[in-house]
Short mmCIF file of C-alpha atoms and ligand atoms in Angstrom, two decimals:
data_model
loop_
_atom_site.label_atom_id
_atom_site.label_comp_id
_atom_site.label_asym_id
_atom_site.label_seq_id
_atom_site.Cartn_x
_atom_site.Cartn_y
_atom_site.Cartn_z
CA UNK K 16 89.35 97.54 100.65
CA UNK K 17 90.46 101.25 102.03
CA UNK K 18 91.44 102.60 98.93
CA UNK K 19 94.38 105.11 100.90
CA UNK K 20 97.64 105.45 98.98
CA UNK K 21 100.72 104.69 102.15
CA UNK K 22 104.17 105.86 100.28
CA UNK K 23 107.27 104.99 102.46
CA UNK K 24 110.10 106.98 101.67
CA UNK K 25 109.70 110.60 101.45
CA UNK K 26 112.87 111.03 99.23
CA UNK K 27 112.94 112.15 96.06
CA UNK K 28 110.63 109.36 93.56
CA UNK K 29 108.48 108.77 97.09
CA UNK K 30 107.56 112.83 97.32
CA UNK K 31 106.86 113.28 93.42
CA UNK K 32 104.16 110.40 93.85
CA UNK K 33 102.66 111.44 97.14
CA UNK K 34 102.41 114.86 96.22
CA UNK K 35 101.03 114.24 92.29
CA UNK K 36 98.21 112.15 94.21
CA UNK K 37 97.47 114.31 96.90
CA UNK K 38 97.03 116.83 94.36
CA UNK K 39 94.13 114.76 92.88
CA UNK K 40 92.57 114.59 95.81
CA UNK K 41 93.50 111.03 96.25
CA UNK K 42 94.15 109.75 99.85
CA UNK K 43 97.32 109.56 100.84
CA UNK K 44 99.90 108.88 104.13
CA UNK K 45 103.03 109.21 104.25
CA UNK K 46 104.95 106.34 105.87
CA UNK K 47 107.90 107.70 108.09
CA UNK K 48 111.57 105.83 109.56
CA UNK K 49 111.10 107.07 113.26
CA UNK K 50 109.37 109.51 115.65
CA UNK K 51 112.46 112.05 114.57
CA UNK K 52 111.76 112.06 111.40
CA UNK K 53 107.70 112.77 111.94
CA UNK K 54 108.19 115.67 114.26
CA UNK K 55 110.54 116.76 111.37
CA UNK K 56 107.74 116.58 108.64
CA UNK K 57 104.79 117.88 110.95
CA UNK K 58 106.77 121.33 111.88
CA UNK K 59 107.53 122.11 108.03
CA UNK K 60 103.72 121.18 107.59
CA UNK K 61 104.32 119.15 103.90
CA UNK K 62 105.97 118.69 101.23
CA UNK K 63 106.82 120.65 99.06
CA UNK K 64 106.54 119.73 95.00
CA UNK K 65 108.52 122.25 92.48
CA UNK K 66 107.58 121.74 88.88
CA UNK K 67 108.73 124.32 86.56
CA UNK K 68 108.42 127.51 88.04
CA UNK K 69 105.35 126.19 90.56
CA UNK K 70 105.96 125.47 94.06
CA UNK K 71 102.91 123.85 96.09
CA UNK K 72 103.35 122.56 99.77
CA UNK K 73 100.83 119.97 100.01
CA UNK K 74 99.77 118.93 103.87
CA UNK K 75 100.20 115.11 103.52
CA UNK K 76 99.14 113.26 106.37
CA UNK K 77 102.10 110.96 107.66
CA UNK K 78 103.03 108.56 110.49
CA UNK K 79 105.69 106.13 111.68
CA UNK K 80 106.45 102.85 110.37
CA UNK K 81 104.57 101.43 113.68
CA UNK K 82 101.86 103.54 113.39
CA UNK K 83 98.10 102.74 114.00
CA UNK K 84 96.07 100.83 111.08
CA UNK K 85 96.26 98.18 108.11
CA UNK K 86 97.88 98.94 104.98
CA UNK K 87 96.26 97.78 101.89
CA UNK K 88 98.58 99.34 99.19
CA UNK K 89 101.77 100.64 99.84
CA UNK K 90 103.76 102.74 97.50
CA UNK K 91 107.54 101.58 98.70
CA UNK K 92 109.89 104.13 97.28
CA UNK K 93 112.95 103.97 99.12
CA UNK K 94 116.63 102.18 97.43
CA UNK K 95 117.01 98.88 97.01
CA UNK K 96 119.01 97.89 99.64
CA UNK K 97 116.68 99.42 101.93
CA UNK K 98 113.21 97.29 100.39
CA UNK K 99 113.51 94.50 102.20
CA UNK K 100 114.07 95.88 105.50
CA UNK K 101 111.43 98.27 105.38
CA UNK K 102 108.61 95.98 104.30
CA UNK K 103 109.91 93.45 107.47
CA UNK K 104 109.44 96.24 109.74
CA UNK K 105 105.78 96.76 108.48
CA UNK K 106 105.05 93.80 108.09
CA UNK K 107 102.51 93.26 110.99
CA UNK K 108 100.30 95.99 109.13
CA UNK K 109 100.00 94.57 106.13
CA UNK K 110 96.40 93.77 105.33
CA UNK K 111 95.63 90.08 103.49
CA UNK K 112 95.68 90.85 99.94
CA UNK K 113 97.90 93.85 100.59
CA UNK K 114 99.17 95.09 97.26
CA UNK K 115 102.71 96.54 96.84
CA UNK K 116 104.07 98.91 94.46
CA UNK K 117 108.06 98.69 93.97
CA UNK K 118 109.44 101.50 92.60
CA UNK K 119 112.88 100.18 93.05
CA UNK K 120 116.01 100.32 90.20
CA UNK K 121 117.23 97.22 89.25
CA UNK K 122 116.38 93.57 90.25
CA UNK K 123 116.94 91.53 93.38
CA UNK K 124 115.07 93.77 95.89
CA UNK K 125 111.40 92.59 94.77
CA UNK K 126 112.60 89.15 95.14
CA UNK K 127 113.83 90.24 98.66
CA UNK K 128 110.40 92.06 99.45
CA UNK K 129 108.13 89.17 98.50
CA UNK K 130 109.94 86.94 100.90
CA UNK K 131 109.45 89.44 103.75
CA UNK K 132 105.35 89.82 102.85
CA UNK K 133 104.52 86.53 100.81
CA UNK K 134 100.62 86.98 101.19
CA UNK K 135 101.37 90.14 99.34
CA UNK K 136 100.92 90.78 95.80
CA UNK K 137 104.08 92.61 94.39
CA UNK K 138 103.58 94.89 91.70
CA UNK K 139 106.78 95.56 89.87
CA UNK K 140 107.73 99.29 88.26
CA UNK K 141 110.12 100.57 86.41
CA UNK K 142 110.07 104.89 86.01
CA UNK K 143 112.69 106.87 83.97
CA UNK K 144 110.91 109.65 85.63
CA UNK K 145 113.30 112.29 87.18
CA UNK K 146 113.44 113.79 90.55
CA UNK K 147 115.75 115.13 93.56
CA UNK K 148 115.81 116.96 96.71
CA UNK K 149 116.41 120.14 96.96
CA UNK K 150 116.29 119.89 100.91
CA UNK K 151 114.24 117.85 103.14
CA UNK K 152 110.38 117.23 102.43
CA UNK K 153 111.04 119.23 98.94
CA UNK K 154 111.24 117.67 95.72
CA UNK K 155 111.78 119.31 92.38
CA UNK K 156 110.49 117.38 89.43
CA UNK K 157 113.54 117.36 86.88
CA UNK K 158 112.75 114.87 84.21
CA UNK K 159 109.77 114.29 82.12
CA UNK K 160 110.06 110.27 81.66
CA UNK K 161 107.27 107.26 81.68
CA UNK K 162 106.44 104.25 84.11
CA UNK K 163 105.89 101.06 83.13
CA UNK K 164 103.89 98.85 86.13
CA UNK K 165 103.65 95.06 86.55
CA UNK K 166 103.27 92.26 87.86
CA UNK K 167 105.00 88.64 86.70
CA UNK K 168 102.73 86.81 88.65
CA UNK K 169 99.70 87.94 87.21
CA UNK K 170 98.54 90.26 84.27
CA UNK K 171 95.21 91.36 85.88
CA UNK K 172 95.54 95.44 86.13
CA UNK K 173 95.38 96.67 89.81
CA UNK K 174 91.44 98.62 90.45
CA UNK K 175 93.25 101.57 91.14
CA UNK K 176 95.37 101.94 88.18
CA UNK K 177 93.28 104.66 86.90
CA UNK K 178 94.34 106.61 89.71
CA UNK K 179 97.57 107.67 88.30
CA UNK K 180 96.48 108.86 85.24
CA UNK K 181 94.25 110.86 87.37
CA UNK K 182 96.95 112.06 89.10
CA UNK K 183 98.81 113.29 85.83
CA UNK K 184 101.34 110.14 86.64
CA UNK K 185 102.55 108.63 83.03
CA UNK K 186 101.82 105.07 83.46
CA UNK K 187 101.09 101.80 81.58
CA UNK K 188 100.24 98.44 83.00
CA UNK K 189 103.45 95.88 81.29
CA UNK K 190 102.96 92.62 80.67
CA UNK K 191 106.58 92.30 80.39
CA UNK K 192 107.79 94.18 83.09
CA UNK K 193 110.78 91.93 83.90
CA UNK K 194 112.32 92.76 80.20
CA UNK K 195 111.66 96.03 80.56
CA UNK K 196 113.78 95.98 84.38
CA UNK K 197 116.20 93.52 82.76
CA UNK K 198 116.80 96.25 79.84
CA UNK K 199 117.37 98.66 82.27
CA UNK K 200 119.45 97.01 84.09
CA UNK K 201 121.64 95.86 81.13
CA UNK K 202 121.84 99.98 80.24
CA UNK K 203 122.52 101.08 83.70
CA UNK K 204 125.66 98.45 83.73
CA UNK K 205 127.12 99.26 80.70
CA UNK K 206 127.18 103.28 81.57
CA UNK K 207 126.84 104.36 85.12
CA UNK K 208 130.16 102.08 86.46
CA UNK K 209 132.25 103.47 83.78
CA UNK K 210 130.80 107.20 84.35
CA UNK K 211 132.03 106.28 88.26
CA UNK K 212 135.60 105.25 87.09
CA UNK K 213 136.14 107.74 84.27
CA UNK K 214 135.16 110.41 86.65
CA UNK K 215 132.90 111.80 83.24
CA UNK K 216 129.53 112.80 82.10
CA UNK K 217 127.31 109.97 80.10
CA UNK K 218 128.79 111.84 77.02
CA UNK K 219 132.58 110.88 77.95
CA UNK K 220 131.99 107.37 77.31
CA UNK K 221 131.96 108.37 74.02
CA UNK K 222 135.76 108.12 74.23
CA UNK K 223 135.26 104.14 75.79
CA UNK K 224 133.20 102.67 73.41
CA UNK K 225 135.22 99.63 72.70
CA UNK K 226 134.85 98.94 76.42
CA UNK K 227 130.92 99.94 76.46
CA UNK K 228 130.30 97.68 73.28
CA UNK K 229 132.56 94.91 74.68
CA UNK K 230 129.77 95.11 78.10
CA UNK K 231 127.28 95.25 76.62
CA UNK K 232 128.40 91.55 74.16
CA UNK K 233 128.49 89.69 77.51
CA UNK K 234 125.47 91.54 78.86
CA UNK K 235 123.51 90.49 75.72
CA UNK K 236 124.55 86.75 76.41
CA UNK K 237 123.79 87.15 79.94
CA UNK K 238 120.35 88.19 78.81
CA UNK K 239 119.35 85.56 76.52
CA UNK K 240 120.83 83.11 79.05
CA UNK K 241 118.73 84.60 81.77
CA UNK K 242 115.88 83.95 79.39
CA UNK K 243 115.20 87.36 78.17
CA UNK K 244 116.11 87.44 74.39
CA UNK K 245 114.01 90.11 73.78
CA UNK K 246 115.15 92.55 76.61
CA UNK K 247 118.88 91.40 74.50
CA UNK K 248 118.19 93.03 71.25
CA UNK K 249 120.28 95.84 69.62
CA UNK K 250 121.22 96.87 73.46
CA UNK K 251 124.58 98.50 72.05
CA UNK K 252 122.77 100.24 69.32
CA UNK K 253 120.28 101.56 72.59
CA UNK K 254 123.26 101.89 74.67
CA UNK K 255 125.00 104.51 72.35
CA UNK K 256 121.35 106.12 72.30
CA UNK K 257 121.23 106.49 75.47
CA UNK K 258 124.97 108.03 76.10
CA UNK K 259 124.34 110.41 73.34
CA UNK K 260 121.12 111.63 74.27
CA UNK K 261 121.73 111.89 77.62
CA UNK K 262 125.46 113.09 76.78
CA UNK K 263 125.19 116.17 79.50
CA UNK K 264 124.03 113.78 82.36
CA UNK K 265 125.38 112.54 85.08
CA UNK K 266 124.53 108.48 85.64
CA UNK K 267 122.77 108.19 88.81
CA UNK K 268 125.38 105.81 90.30
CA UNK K 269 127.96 108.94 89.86
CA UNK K 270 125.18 111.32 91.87
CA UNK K 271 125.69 108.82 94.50
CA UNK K 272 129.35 108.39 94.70
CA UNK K 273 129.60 111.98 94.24
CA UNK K 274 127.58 112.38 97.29
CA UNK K 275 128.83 110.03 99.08
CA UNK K 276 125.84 107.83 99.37
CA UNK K 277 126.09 104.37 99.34
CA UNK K 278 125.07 102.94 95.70
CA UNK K 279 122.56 100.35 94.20
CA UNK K 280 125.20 98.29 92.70
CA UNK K 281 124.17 95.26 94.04
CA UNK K 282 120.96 95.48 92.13
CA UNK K 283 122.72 96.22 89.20
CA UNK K 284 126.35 94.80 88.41
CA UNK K 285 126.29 93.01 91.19
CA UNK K 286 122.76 91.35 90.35
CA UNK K 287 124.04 90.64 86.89
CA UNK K 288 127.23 89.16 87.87
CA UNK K 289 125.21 86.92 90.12
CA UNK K 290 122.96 85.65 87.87
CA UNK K 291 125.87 85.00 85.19
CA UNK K 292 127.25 82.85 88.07
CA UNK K 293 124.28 81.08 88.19
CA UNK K 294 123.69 79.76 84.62
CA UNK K 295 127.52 79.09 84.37
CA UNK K 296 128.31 81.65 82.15
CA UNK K 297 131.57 83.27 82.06
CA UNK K 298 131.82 87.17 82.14
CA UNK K 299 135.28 88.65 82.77
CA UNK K 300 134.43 91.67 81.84
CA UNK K 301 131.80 92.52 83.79
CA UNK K 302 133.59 90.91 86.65
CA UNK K 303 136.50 92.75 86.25
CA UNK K 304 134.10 95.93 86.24
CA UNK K 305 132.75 95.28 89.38
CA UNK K 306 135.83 94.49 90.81
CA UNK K 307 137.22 98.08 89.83
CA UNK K 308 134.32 99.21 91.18
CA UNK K 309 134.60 97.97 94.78
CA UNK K 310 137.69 99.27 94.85
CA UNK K 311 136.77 102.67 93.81
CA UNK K 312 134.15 102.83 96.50
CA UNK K 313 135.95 101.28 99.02
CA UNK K 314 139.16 104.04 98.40
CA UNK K 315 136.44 106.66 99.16
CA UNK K 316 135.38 104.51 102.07
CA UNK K 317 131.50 103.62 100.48
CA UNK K 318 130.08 101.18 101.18
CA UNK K 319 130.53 98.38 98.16
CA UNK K 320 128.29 96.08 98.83
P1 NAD S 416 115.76 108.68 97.94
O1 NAD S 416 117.00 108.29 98.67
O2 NAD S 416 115.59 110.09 97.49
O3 NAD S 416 114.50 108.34 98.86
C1 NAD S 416 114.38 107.17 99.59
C2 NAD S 416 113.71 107.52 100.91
O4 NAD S 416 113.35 106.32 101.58
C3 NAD S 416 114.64 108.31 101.86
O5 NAD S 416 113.95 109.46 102.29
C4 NAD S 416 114.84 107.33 103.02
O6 NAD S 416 114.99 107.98 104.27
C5 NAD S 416 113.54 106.55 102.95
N1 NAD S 416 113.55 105.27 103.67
C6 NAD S 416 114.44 104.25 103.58
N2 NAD S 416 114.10 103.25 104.43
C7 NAD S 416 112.99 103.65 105.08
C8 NAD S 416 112.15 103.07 106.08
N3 NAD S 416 112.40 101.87 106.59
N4 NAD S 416 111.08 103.77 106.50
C9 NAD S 416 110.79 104.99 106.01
N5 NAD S 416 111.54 105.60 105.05
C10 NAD S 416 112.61 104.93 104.59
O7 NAD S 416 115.62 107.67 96.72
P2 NAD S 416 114.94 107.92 95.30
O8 NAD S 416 115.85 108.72 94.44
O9 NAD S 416 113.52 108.38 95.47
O10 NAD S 416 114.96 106.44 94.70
C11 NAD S 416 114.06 105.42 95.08
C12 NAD S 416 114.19 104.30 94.04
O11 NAD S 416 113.73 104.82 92.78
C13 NAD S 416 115.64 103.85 93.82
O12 NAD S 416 115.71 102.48 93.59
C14 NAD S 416 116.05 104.63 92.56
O13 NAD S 416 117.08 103.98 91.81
C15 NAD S 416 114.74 104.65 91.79
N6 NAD S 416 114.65 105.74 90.82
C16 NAD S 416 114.87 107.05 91.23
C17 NAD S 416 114.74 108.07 90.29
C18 NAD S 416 114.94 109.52 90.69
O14 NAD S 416 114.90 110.40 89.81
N7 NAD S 416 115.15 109.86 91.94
C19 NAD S 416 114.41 107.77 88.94
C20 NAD S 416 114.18 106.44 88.58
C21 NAD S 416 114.31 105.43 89.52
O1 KPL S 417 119.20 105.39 84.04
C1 KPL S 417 120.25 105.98 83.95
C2 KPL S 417 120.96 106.32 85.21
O2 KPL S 417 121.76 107.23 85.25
O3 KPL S 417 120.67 105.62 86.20
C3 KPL S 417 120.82 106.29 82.59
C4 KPL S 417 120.61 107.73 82.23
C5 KPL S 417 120.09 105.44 81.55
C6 KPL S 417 122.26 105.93 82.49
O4 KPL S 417 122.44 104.58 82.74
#
């Protein structure tokens, strides 16, 4: 099996991996949206990894979505809403066997990807690494964090794992990767909507936390409903963690409002909401939450879906 690393999404998670495995000499190819985009990439020669004070252009090789050759392990770091879509399109090149990596936030999307590519096997992550773009095909590396890789389907550990600790990538293989994604998720919807509608910093929920606690009482349910007690336990406790040590952050979802790109509530709030829906269980909170959200992001004419 070729043992070539294909990443799809040079954005900012997609360009920190690429460029930490190219780096260890590990094959790698960058998988492109559209001829644009590839005559784009080839005249700035790289990309370009800033780490501290270091900057290193690294001359990836990349091609188009319909390019020539089978994949055998694709590295799909793009959003969620965009998972699904992307794996149809390359779906002719996937080899049998082909394993994918799914670096997205939230839950829904790998759900959405293994129906696209069913002979594949989907291998779940979940990174608190951080990363943006400073400008196309350049990624600075902003946060120190951890992934967590697995697969629900089955607890064997990929042959290749060893390549990201080659790589200097902080990885471990989870046997319980869906508690960790549901934990996440739960922390990601009890602080970035609020951070969205209070216009504030993670810090300034400090002045919400009835509001935060009350979330995260119907997220806890939701949880143990959904069949993930453990991924339930002391979340406010870890939810006040998280606002105060991240205090001088801005939530993710607020970067992307504040940007006006479209956001990943879907596979967050939305996914939650859903899922409550589905087991019956009443939550008007987090209902009403996402229903102040939608109309936040539609007033600034985002998309709210
Ligand atoms: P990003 O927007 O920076 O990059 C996504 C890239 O995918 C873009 O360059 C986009 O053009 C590309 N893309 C989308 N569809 C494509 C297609 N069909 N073909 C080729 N390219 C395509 O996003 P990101 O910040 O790297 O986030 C990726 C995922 O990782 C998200 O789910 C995010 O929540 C999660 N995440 C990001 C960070 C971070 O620090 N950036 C941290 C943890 C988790
Ligand atoms: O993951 C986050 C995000 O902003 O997406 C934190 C910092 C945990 C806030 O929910």
């Amino acid at each position: 099996m070729s043992s070539t690393w294909h990443i799809l999404g040079a954005g900012s998670l997609g360009s920190l991996w690429a460029c930490r495995l190219a780096r260890a000499g590990k094959a790698v190819r960058l998988v492109l949206r559209d001829e644009q985009r590839l005559a784009a990439y080839e005249a700035e020669g790289g990309l370009t990894l800033i780490e501290q004070h270091q900057t290193t252009q690294f001359a990836i090789p990349a091609q188009t979505c319909e390019g020539e050759g089978p994949i055998h392990r694709l590295l799909l770091a793009c959003k969620a809403y965009d998972a699904a879509p992307a794996i149809a399109r390359l779906a002719p090149r996937l080899a049998e066997g082909a394993e994918l990596v799914l670096l997205q936030n939230g839950l829904g999307s790998q759900d959405e990807v293994a129906e696209q590519a069913p002979h594949a096997r989907c291998i779940f992550a979940s990174s608190t690494e951080g990363a943006f773009r400073e400008r196309d095909w350049q990624v600075r590396f902003a946060g120190q964090g951890f992934n967590w890789l697995g697969d629900p389907g089955n607890p064997g550990v990929p042959e290749w794992f060893g390549d990201l600790s080659e790589a200097g990538i902080p990885a471990e293989w989870s046997l319980d990767i869906l508690t960790r994604l549901w934990r996440k998720l739960a922390l990601n919807c009890a602080i970035n909507p609020l951070t969205v509608l209070y216009d504030c910093q993670n810090g300034g929920l400090l002045g919400h936390l009835p509001e935060v606690d009350e979330l995260c009482v119907e997220l806890s349910t939701l949880l143990r409903s959904a069949g993930q007690a453990q991924a339930a336990e002391n979340l406010a406790e870890d939810v006040q963690r998280v606002i105060v040590a991240t205090a001088a952050n801005y939530s993710s979802m607020y970067q992307d409002v504040r940007a006006g790109r479209r956001t990943e509530l879907h596979y967050l709030l939305g996914h939650a909401c859903n899922v409550a829906a589905r087991h019956g269980q009443a939550t008007p909170g987090l209902e009403h939450l996402r229903q102040r959200l939608v109309d936040n992001l539609q007033a600034r004419n985002l998309p709210s879906d």
